[in-house]
Short mmCIF file of C-alpha atoms in Angstrom, two decimals:
data_model
loop_
_atom_site.label_atom_id
_atom_site.label_comp_id
_atom_site.label_asym_id
_atom_site.label_seq_id
_atom_site.Cartn_x
_atom_site.Cartn_y
_atom_site.Cartn_z
CA UNK A 1 -8.45 -30.96 18.37
CA UNK A 2 -10.25 -32.56 15.46
CA UNK A 3 -9.54 -35.87 13.78
CA UNK A 4 -8.92 -35.90 10.05
CA UNK A 5 -9.38 -38.79 7.62
CA UNK A 6 -5.74 -39.85 8.02
CA UNK A 7 -6.51 -41.02 11.55
CA UNK A 8 -4.31 -38.41 13.22
CA UNK A 9 -5.43 -35.75 15.65
CA UNK A 10 -5.14 -32.43 13.82
CA UNK A 11 -3.88 -29.65 16.06
CA UNK A 12 -5.50 -26.28 15.39
CA UNK A 13 -4.17 -22.76 15.92
CA UNK A 14 -6.47 -19.78 15.88
CA UNK A 15 -6.02 -16.87 13.50
CA UNK A 16 -6.92 -13.43 14.83
CA UNK A 17 -8.22 -10.37 13.08
CA UNK A 18 -5.69 -8.25 15.01
CA UNK A 19 -2.55 -8.78 17.09
CA UNK A 20 -2.42 -11.91 19.23
CA UNK A 21 -3.51 -11.37 22.80
CA UNK A 22 -5.64 -8.30 22.00
CA UNK A 23 -8.05 -9.39 19.31
CA UNK A 24 -11.27 -11.30 19.35
CA UNK A 25 -10.76 -14.50 17.32
CA UNK A 26 -13.05 -15.12 14.35
CA UNK A 27 -14.95 -18.11 13.05
CA UNK A 28 -16.14 -18.92 9.55
CA UNK A 29 -19.74 -20.15 9.30
CA UNK A 30 -21.26 -21.84 6.23
CA UNK A 31 -24.73 -23.26 6.86
CA UNK A 32 -24.45 -25.66 9.78
CA UNK A 33 -20.66 -25.92 9.53
CA UNK A 34 -18.27 -23.77 11.54
CA UNK A 35 -14.49 -23.45 11.38
CA UNK A 36 -12.09 -21.61 13.61
CA UNK A 37 -9.70 -19.77 11.34
CA UNK A 38 -7.07 -22.45 11.88
CA UNK A 39 -5.27 -25.47 10.56
CA UNK A 40 -3.22 -24.31 7.57
CA UNK A 41 -0.84 -22.10 9.53
CA UNK A 42 -0.88 -19.22 11.95
CA UNK A 43 -1.05 -16.70 9.11
CA UNK A 44 -2.60 -18.38 6.02
CA UNK A 45 -5.58 -20.67 5.57
CA UNK A 46 -6.82 -22.15 2.30
CA UNK A 47 -10.44 -22.45 1.15
CA UNK A 48 -11.38 -24.94 -1.57
CA UNK A 49 -12.26 -28.52 -2.44
CA UNK A 50 -8.73 -29.95 -2.20
CA UNK A 51 -7.85 -32.15 0.81
CA UNK A 52 -5.06 -29.71 1.67
CA UNK A 53 -7.54 -26.89 2.35
CA UNK A 54 -8.26 -26.14 5.99
CA UNK A 55 -11.75 -24.98 5.01
CA UNK A 56 -12.73 -27.81 2.68
CA UNK A 57 -15.99 -27.42 0.75
CA UNK A 58 -18.03 -29.81 -1.39
CA UNK A 59 -19.40 -27.02 -3.61
CA UNK A 60 -18.90 -28.00 -7.31
CA UNK A 61 -18.49 -24.32 -8.22
CA UNK A 62 -15.54 -23.90 -5.84
CA UNK A 63 -12.00 -24.41 -7.20
CA UNK A 64 -9.57 -26.85 -5.62
CA UNK A 65 -7.69 -23.92 -4.08
CA UNK A 66 -10.19 -21.16 -4.42
CA UNK A 67 -9.14 -18.52 -1.89
CA UNK A 68 -7.07 -17.96 1.23
CA UNK A 69 -7.53 -16.12 4.50
CA UNK A 70 -4.31 -14.35 5.43
CA UNK A 71 -3.21 -12.25 8.38
CA UNK A 72 -0.96 -9.29 7.54
CA UNK A 73 0.16 -6.82 10.17
CA UNK A 74 -2.68 -7.89 12.40
CA UNK A 75 -5.39 -7.49 9.72
CA UNK A 76 -7.38 -10.36 8.21
CA UNK A 77 -7.54 -10.46 4.39
CA UNK A 78 -9.17 -12.74 1.86
CA UNK A 79 -7.20 -13.43 -1.35
CA UNK A 80 -8.62 -15.01 -4.49
CA UNK A 81 -6.28 -17.70 -5.84
CA UNK A 82 -7.17 -17.31 -9.53
CA UNK A 83 -10.37 -19.27 -8.95
CA UNK A 84 -12.69 -20.15 -11.81
CA UNK A 85 -15.76 -18.38 -10.42
CA UNK A 86 -14.21 -15.62 -8.34
CA UNK A 87 -14.36 -14.50 -4.70
CA UNK A 88 -16.88 -11.91 -3.46
CA UNK A 89 -17.03 -9.84 -0.25
CA UNK A 90 -20.53 -8.55 0.51
CA UNK A 91 -21.39 -9.06 -3.16
CA UNK A 92 -18.32 -7.27 -4.57
CA UNK A 93 -15.73 -9.25 -6.58
CA UNK A 94 -12.28 -8.99 -4.99
CA UNK A 95 -8.78 -10.23 -5.62
CA UNK A 96 -7.40 -9.16 -2.21
CA UNK A 97 -9.51 -7.44 0.41
CA UNK A 98 -9.41 -6.70 4.15
CA UNK A 99 -12.14 -8.27 6.28
CA UNK A 100 -14.00 -7.48 9.46
CA UNK A 101 -16.43 -9.29 11.71
CA UNK A 102 -19.92 -9.47 10.20
CA UNK A 103 -18.85 -9.51 6.55
CA UNK A 104 -19.76 -12.30 4.15
CA UNK A 105 -17.37 -13.96 1.71
CA UNK A 106 -18.92 -15.88 -1.21
CA UNK A 107 -16.98 -18.60 -3.02
CA UNK A 108 -18.92 -20.53 -5.66
CA UNK A 109 -22.40 -21.02 -4.21
CA UNK A 110 -21.17 -21.03 -0.62
CA UNK A 111 -21.62 -18.09 1.74
CA UNK A 112 -18.92 -17.81 4.43
CA UNK A 113 -19.88 -15.51 7.32
CA UNK A 114 -17.30 -14.07 9.69
CA UNK A 115 -18.52 -14.14 13.27
CA UNK A 116 -16.88 -13.45 16.59
CA UNK A 117 -15.62 -16.39 18.63
CA UNK A 118 -16.36 -16.20 22.35
CA UNK A 119 -13.64 -18.71 23.11
CA UNK A 120 -10.45 -17.34 24.71
CA UNK A 121 -7.86 -16.04 22.28
CA UNK A 122 -4.67 -17.93 21.55
CA UNK A 123 -2.66 -18.56 24.68
CA UNK A 124 0.49 -16.46 24.89
CA UNK A 125 3.18 -18.36 26.76
CA UNK A 126 5.28 -16.74 29.50
CA UNK A 127 8.28 -18.84 28.42
CA UNK A 128 11.26 -17.34 26.60
CA UNK A 129 12.40 -20.61 25.07
CA UNK A 130 11.22 -24.01 23.93
CA UNK A 131 14.04 -26.50 24.32
CA UNK A 132 16.96 -25.03 22.40
CA UNK A 133 14.70 -22.59 20.57
CA UNK A 134 15.35 -19.15 22.09
CA UNK A 135 13.00 -16.18 21.84
CA UNK A 136 10.81 -14.10 24.11
CA UNK A 137 9.08 -12.03 21.43
CA UNK A 138 5.31 -12.18 21.01
CA UNK A 139 5.85 -13.85 17.62
CA UNK A 140 7.67 -16.74 19.33
CA UNK A 141 5.65 -16.95 22.54
CA UNK A 142 2.48 -17.44 20.53
CA UNK A 143 4.06 -20.64 19.11
CA UNK A 144 5.22 -22.25 22.36
CA UNK A 145 1.81 -23.54 23.55
CA UNK A 146 1.29 -25.23 20.17
CA UNK A 147 4.83 -26.65 20.28
CA UNK A 148 4.20 -28.03 23.78
CA UNK A 149 1.14 -29.86 22.50
CA UNK A 150 2.87 -31.13 19.38
CA UNK A 151 5.87 -32.42 21.33
CA UNK A 152 3.61 -34.77 23.29
CA UNK A 153 2.12 -36.34 20.18
CA UNK A 154 3.38 -38.44 17.29
CA UNK A 155 1.56 -36.54 14.55
CA UNK A 156 3.48 -35.52 11.43
CA UNK A 157 4.45 -31.84 11.44
CA UNK A 158 5.58 -29.48 8.70
CA UNK A 159 7.76 -26.59 9.89
CA UNK A 160 7.81 -23.68 7.46
CA UNK A 161 9.94 -20.57 7.42
CA UNK A 162 12.60 -18.63 5.61
CA UNK A 163 16.18 -19.86 5.36
CA UNK A 164 18.00 -19.59 8.67
CA UNK A 165 14.96 -19.28 10.94
CA UNK A 166 15.88 -22.38 12.96
CA UNK A 167 13.58 -25.03 11.54
CA UNK A 168 15.96 -27.90 12.32
CA UNK A 169 16.48 -26.62 15.87
CA UNK A 170 12.72 -26.58 16.44
CA UNK A 171 12.34 -30.08 14.99
CA UNK A 172 15.00 -31.39 17.35
CA UNK A 173 13.32 -29.61 20.27
CA UNK A 174 10.01 -31.31 19.43
CA UNK A 175 11.86 -34.63 19.45
CA UNK A 176 13.78 -34.01 22.67
CA UNK A 177 10.71 -32.87 24.59
CA UNK A 178 8.48 -35.72 23.46
CA UNK A 179 7.99 -39.45 24.12
CA UNK A 180 10.66 -40.41 21.53
CA UNK A 181 13.45 -38.43 23.18
CA UNK A 182 15.48 -41.58 23.90
CA UNK A 183 15.25 -42.68 20.28
CA UNK A 184 17.40 -41.47 17.38
CA UNK A 185 16.93 -38.11 15.67
CA UNK A 186 17.90 -38.47 12.01
CA UNK A 187 18.04 -35.67 9.43
CA UNK A 188 17.60 -36.19 5.70
CA UNK A 189 18.30 -33.06 3.66
CA UNK A 190 16.66 -33.24 0.24
CA UNK A 191 19.10 -30.66 -1.15
CA UNK A 192 22.28 -32.36 0.06
CA UNK A 193 21.98 -35.68 -1.82
CA UNK A 194 22.49 -36.13 -5.59
CA UNK A 195 19.14 -36.92 -7.29
CA UNK A 196 20.29 -40.38 -8.36
CA UNK A 197 21.08 -41.34 -4.75
CA UNK A 198 18.01 -39.94 -2.97
CA UNK A 199 16.05 -43.19 -3.14
CA UNK A 200 19.01 -45.14 -1.78
CA UNK A 201 19.48 -42.68 1.09
CA UNK A 202 15.79 -42.75 1.97
CA UNK A 203 15.16 -46.49 1.74
CA UNK A 204 18.63 -48.04 1.86
CA UNK A 205 20.23 -50.42 -0.60
CA UNK A 206 21.58 -53.95 -0.80
CA UNK A 207 25.15 -54.78 -1.67
CA UNK A 208 25.60 -54.77 -5.46
CA UNK A 209 22.30 -52.98 -6.11
CA UNK A 210 24.12 -50.49 -8.33
CA UNK A 211 27.64 -49.47 -9.25
CA UNK A 212 29.39 -48.35 -6.10
CA UNK A 213 27.08 -50.22 -3.70
CA UNK A 214 29.91 -52.19 -2.13
CA UNK A 215 27.99 -52.92 1.08
CA UNK A 216 24.44 -53.06 2.39
CA UNK A 217 23.26 -49.72 3.76
CA UNK A 218 20.28 -48.83 5.92
CA UNK A 219 18.11 -45.95 4.76
CA UNK A 220 17.10 -43.06 6.99
CA UNK A 221 13.77 -44.66 7.92
CA UNK A 222 15.58 -47.68 9.32
CA UNK A 223 18.14 -45.48 11.04
CA UNK A 224 15.38 -43.45 12.71
CA UNK A 225 13.39 -46.48 13.89
CA UNK A 226 11.95 -45.74 17.34
CA UNK A 227 12.72 -42.03 16.99
CA UNK A 228 12.16 -39.08 14.69
CA UNK A 229 13.06 -38.45 11.06
CA UNK A 230 13.40 -34.85 9.91
CA UNK A 231 12.98 -34.48 6.14
CA UNK A 232 14.64 -31.12 5.59
CA UNK A 233 13.77 -28.95 2.57
CA UNK A 234 10.85 -31.21 1.69
CA UNK A 235 9.76 -28.84 -1.06
CA UNK A 236 12.91 -29.69 -3.04
CA UNK A 237 12.14 -33.42 -3.23
CA UNK A 238 11.80 -34.51 -6.88
CA UNK A 239 8.22 -35.09 -7.99
CA UNK A 240 9.01 -38.63 -9.20
CA UNK A 241 10.12 -39.68 -5.71
CA UNK A 242 7.16 -38.20 -3.86
CA UNK A 243 4.76 -41.15 -4.38
CA UNK A 244 7.45 -43.55 -3.14
CA UNK A 245 7.93 -41.46 -0.01
CA UNK A 246 4.16 -41.33 0.51
CA UNK A 247 3.87 -45.11 0.21
CA UNK A 248 6.65 -45.66 2.75
CA UNK A 249 5.07 -43.28 5.25
CA UNK A 250 1.55 -44.66 4.83
CA UNK A 251 2.63 -48.28 5.22
CA UNK A 252 5.48 -47.72 7.70
CA UNK A 253 7.62 -50.03 5.60
CA UNK A 254 10.34 -49.85 2.98
CA UNK A 255 12.19 -52.10 0.56
CA UNK A 256 15.86 -51.36 0.08
CA UNK A 257 17.01 -50.65 -3.45
CA UNK A 258 17.93 -54.01 -4.96
CA UNK A 259 16.18 -55.94 -2.19
CA UNK A 260 12.92 -57.88 -1.81
CA UNK A 261 12.52 -57.94 1.97
CA UNK A 262 9.91 -55.64 3.48
CA UNK A 263 11.37 -53.75 6.44
CA UNK A 264 8.97 -52.27 8.99
CA UNK A 265 9.77 -49.14 10.97
CA UNK A 266 8.27 -46.96 13.69
CA UNK A 267 9.18 -43.35 12.97
CA UNK A 268 7.67 -39.94 13.62
CA UNK A 269 8.12 -37.77 10.54
CA UNK A 270 8.76 -34.03 10.84
CA UNK A 271 9.35 -32.03 7.67
CA UNK A 272 10.82 -28.60 7.11
CA UNK A 273 10.75 -26.34 4.08
CA UNK A 274 11.58 -22.79 3.05
CA UNK A 275 9.15 -23.07 0.13
CA UNK A 276 5.45 -22.19 0.11
CA UNK A 277 4.06 -25.69 -0.37
CA UNK A 278 0.54 -24.42 -1.10
CA UNK A 279 1.90 -22.60 -4.14
CA UNK A 280 4.14 -25.55 -5.06
CA UNK A 281 1.02 -27.72 -5.19
CA UNK A 282 -0.78 -25.14 -7.32
CA UNK A 283 2.19 -25.16 -9.72
CA UNK A 284 2.14 -28.97 -9.93
CA UNK A 285 5.55 -29.39 -8.30
CA UNK A 286 4.30 -31.05 -5.12
CA UNK A 287 1.67 -33.74 -4.61
CA UNK A 288 -1.58 -33.08 -2.78
CA UNK A 289 -1.69 -36.49 -1.16
CA UNK A 290 1.85 -36.34 0.24
CA UNK A 291 1.23 -32.87 1.61
CA UNK A 292 -2.03 -33.99 3.22
CA UNK A 293 -0.25 -36.89 4.90
CA UNK A 294 2.60 -34.76 6.28
CA UNK A 295 0.73 -31.55 7.13
CA UNK A 296 -1.39 -32.90 9.98
CA UNK A 297 0.03 -29.93 11.88
CA UNK A 298 1.92 -26.93 10.54
CA UNK A 299 4.16 -24.48 12.34
CA UNK A 300 5.39 -21.31 10.67
CA UNK A 301 8.57 -19.89 12.20
CA UNK A 302 8.63 -16.10 11.89
CA UNK A 303 11.65 -14.37 10.32
CA UNK A 304 14.00 -12.57 12.68
CA UNK A 305 12.83 -9.14 11.49
CA UNK A 306 9.38 -9.92 12.98
CA UNK A 307 10.74 -11.17 16.30
CA UNK A 308 10.81 -7.85 18.13
CA UNK A 309 13.32 -7.87 20.99
CA UNK A 310 14.88 -11.26 20.18
CA UNK A 311 18.05 -10.08 18.42
CA UNK A 312 19.96 -8.93 21.57
CA UNK A 313 18.86 -12.04 23.48
CA UNK A 314 20.01 -14.38 20.70
CA UNK A 315 23.25 -12.46 20.15
CA UNK A 316 24.17 -12.77 23.84
CA UNK A 317 23.40 -16.49 23.72
CA UNK A 318 25.62 -16.97 20.66
CA UNK A 319 28.38 -14.85 22.22
CA UNK A 320 28.53 -17.16 25.24
CA UNK A 321 28.21 -20.40 23.23
CA UNK A 322 31.07 -19.32 20.94
CA UNK A 323 33.42 -18.85 23.89
CA UNK A 324 32.98 -15.13 24.54
CA UNK A 325 33.10 -13.67 28.05
CA UNK A 326 29.50 -12.66 28.92
CA UNK A 327 30.86 -9.70 30.89
CA UNK A 328 32.51 -8.36 27.70
CA UNK A 329 29.53 -8.84 25.37
CA UNK A 330 28.93 -5.63 23.34
CA UNK A 331 25.37 -5.06 24.53
CA UNK A 332 24.98 -1.68 22.81
CA UNK A 333 26.00 -3.18 19.47
CA UNK A 334 23.54 -6.04 19.92
CA UNK A 335 20.78 -3.53 20.62
CA UNK A 336 21.66 -1.60 17.42
CA UNK A 337 21.47 -4.83 15.46
CA UNK A 338 17.74 -4.99 16.30
CA UNK A 339 17.14 -2.54 13.47
CA UNK A 340 18.87 -4.67 10.82
CA UNK A 341 16.78 -6.66 8.27
CA UNK A 342 18.67 -9.96 8.78
CA UNK A 343 17.72 -11.65 5.48
CA UNK A 344 19.69 -14.72 6.62
CA UNK A 345 17.77 -14.71 9.90
CA UNK A 346 19.15 -16.47 12.99
CA UNK A 347 21.95 -18.12 11.00
CA UNK A 348 23.18 -14.74 9.75
CA UNK A 349 23.00 -13.30 13.26
CA UNK A 350 25.14 -16.14 14.61
CA UNK A 351 27.75 -15.51 11.92
CA UNK A 352 27.75 -11.80 12.76
CA UNK A 353 28.38 -12.58 16.43
CA UNK A 354 31.22 -14.93 15.44
CA UNK A 355 32.82 -12.17 13.36
CA UNK A 356 32.44 -9.67 16.16
CA UNK A 357 34.02 -12.09 18.62
CA UNK A 358 36.95 -12.82 16.32
CA UNK A 359 37.55 -9.40 14.80
CA UNK A 360 36.12 -6.83 17.20
CA UNK A 361 34.89 -3.68 15.45
CA UNK A 362 35.85 -5.07 12.04
CA UNK A 363 33.33 -7.88 12.53
CA UNK A 364 30.36 -5.53 12.63
CA UNK A 365 31.65 -3.68 9.57
CA UNK A 366 31.81 -6.87 7.50
CA UNK A 367 28.25 -7.75 8.51
CA UNK A 368 26.43 -7.41 5.22
CA UNK A 369 23.43 -5.71 6.79
CA UNK A 370 25.53 -2.95 8.32
CA UNK A 371 25.27 0.54 6.90
CA UNK A 372 28.69 1.57 8.15
CA UNK A 373 31.66 2.15 5.91
CA UNK A 374 34.74 -0.05 6.02
CA UNK A 375 37.65 1.32 8.09
CA UNK A 376 40.67 2.61 6.26
CA UNK A 377 43.21 1.86 8.95
CA UNK A 378 46.11 -0.62 8.91
CA UNK A 379 43.91 -3.74 9.15
CA UNK A 380 43.92 -6.83 6.99
CA UNK A 381 40.71 -5.82 5.15
CA UNK A 382 42.25 -2.48 4.21
CA UNK A 383 45.43 -4.24 3.14
CA UNK A 384 43.53 -6.63 0.88
CA UNK A 385 41.50 -3.82 -0.67
CA UNK A 386 44.63 -1.78 -1.35
CA UNK A 387 46.16 -4.51 -3.53
CA UNK A 388 43.52 -4.25 -6.30
CA UNK A 389 43.26 -8.01 -6.62
CA UNK A 390 40.48 -9.61 -8.70
CA UNK A 391 37.26 -9.90 -6.69
CA UNK A 392 37.37 -13.69 -6.32
CA UNK A 393 41.02 -13.61 -5.20
CA UNK A 394 40.41 -10.82 -2.68
CA UNK A 395 37.32 -12.54 -1.33
CA UNK A 396 39.23 -15.79 -0.80
CA UNK A 397 42.06 -13.96 0.99
CA UNK A 398 39.53 -12.25 3.24
CA UNK A 399 37.79 -15.55 4.02
CA UNK A 400 41.03 -17.38 4.81
CA UNK A 401 42.24 -14.58 7.07
CA UNK A 402 38.97 -14.37 8.92
CA UNK A 403 38.75 -18.16 9.38
CA UNK A 404 42.30 -18.29 10.70
CA UNK A 405 41.83 -15.42 13.16
CA UNK A 406 38.53 -16.87 14.34
CA UNK A 407 40.06 -20.31 14.96
CA UNK A 408 43.20 -18.91 16.58
CA UNK A 409 41.05 -16.99 19.05
CA UNK A 410 39.11 -20.14 19.91
CA UNK A 411 42.33 -22.13 20.28
CA UNK A 412 43.67 -19.54 22.69
CA UNK A 413 40.49 -19.66 24.75
CA UNK A 414 40.41 -23.47 24.78
CA UNK A 415 44.05 -24.23 25.52
CA UNK A 416 44.91 -25.42 22.01
CA UNK A 417 42.27 -28.18 22.03
CA UNK A 418 41.52 -28.54 18.30
CA UNK A 419 38.72 -31.06 18.89
CA UNK A 420 36.89 -28.61 21.14
CA UNK A 421 37.49 -25.74 18.70
CA UNK A 422 36.09 -27.82 15.84
CA UNK A 423 33.00 -28.62 17.90
CA UNK A 424 32.35 -24.95 18.79
CA UNK A 425 33.00 -23.73 15.23
CA UNK A 426 30.89 -26.45 13.65
CA UNK A 427 33.65 -27.63 11.32
CA UNK A 428 35.81 -30.73 11.13
CA UNK A 429 38.99 -31.09 13.16
CA UNK A 430 40.86 -31.75 9.94
CA UNK A 431 39.74 -28.37 8.56
CA UNK A 432 41.03 -26.58 11.68
CA UNK A 433 44.40 -28.28 11.41
CA UNK A 434 44.70 -27.71 7.66
CA UNK A 435 43.89 -24.00 7.87
CA UNK A 436 46.31 -23.38 10.72
CA UNK A 437 49.01 -25.35 8.89
CA UNK A 438 48.57 -23.14 5.78
CA UNK A 439 48.82 -20.04 7.93
CA UNK A 440 52.03 -21.26 9.58
CA UNK A 441 53.81 -21.56 6.22
#
């Protein structure tokens, strides 16, 4: 570990020139300074003068975000980030170039040499899960040792990854396996609150602070006191609110909207985002200082298409959790799904399992990644298609029918217990009752 100027221990993860577990890790050497290719993420590391750069230089001829080291398909590359003075590999100007041990990268007046690191390569865990995070692929097992270390600390963490990769699940696992497990775990979704109410939700408000404030309300920092606050989709937070969030985090105190009292809190902050925050900073949509405060450690969750072997394992887990009989799980189908692209990642896979459980063969046909053709038999999909309804009408009919069949199946398996069905399905009990009532008419 190394300690940064925020006072937190910064957890490092090595970047390899080839696949994890087989390659010799590399170090960057500039004069008397040495960096393990680490810090920014497992696959991308910035070079420049900005505080957000993992390799931070004082060279006046280096841009704030000058270049980046990236790992693609096991190969290390250097990418120039539209720097003022360019990036050179062994004296040749490059925009994007592969690298090997022994080569020299020049940025500004600084020579960066790539040398072998005799330290052991990144530990590859034998575990197939971390809390409720499931996955035995190399892409996941390389993360578990880092997650174990992060869970035992209170450092701020940013979890990055595509939509549906399980960022919230990982954040909750870090909370549950750490010293704050007995405290609250509170989620604030930056995309789920109207812009004019974000400040009130974050910091709370006093009664009468604005129209509609009929009672005093605690903000999420107060609610999470003694526990963990997950700021979901951090990259969508409005620029005007970012300095206020930074001030609250730095001082561990807030003032409610309309109030004068300073309220102290003790909260670990974990953030999650589907956006590339490095590029958001470059575009001026996210503040350097807030990023630097929150990105003491960064974890990048891989998309499902890169998690070789995890699709069948996850599908079987979802099948059981959704009420399916493990002995009747369609293992061959789950194996075939391994070849699908899954743009919606783990969330899309869970929905596909739910459809398969409710509809049998029709479920896999309606999976949007499937290459199969729709059946033309006497099923409700065929019936809807045969009526030549407008697209929006047909889609709604299909959705209602699927929801009803899915819930009816769960009701049958759970003895008509609507509360249990609502819990399994992840919807409200009122929605279950309303949908079934419409179907009964």
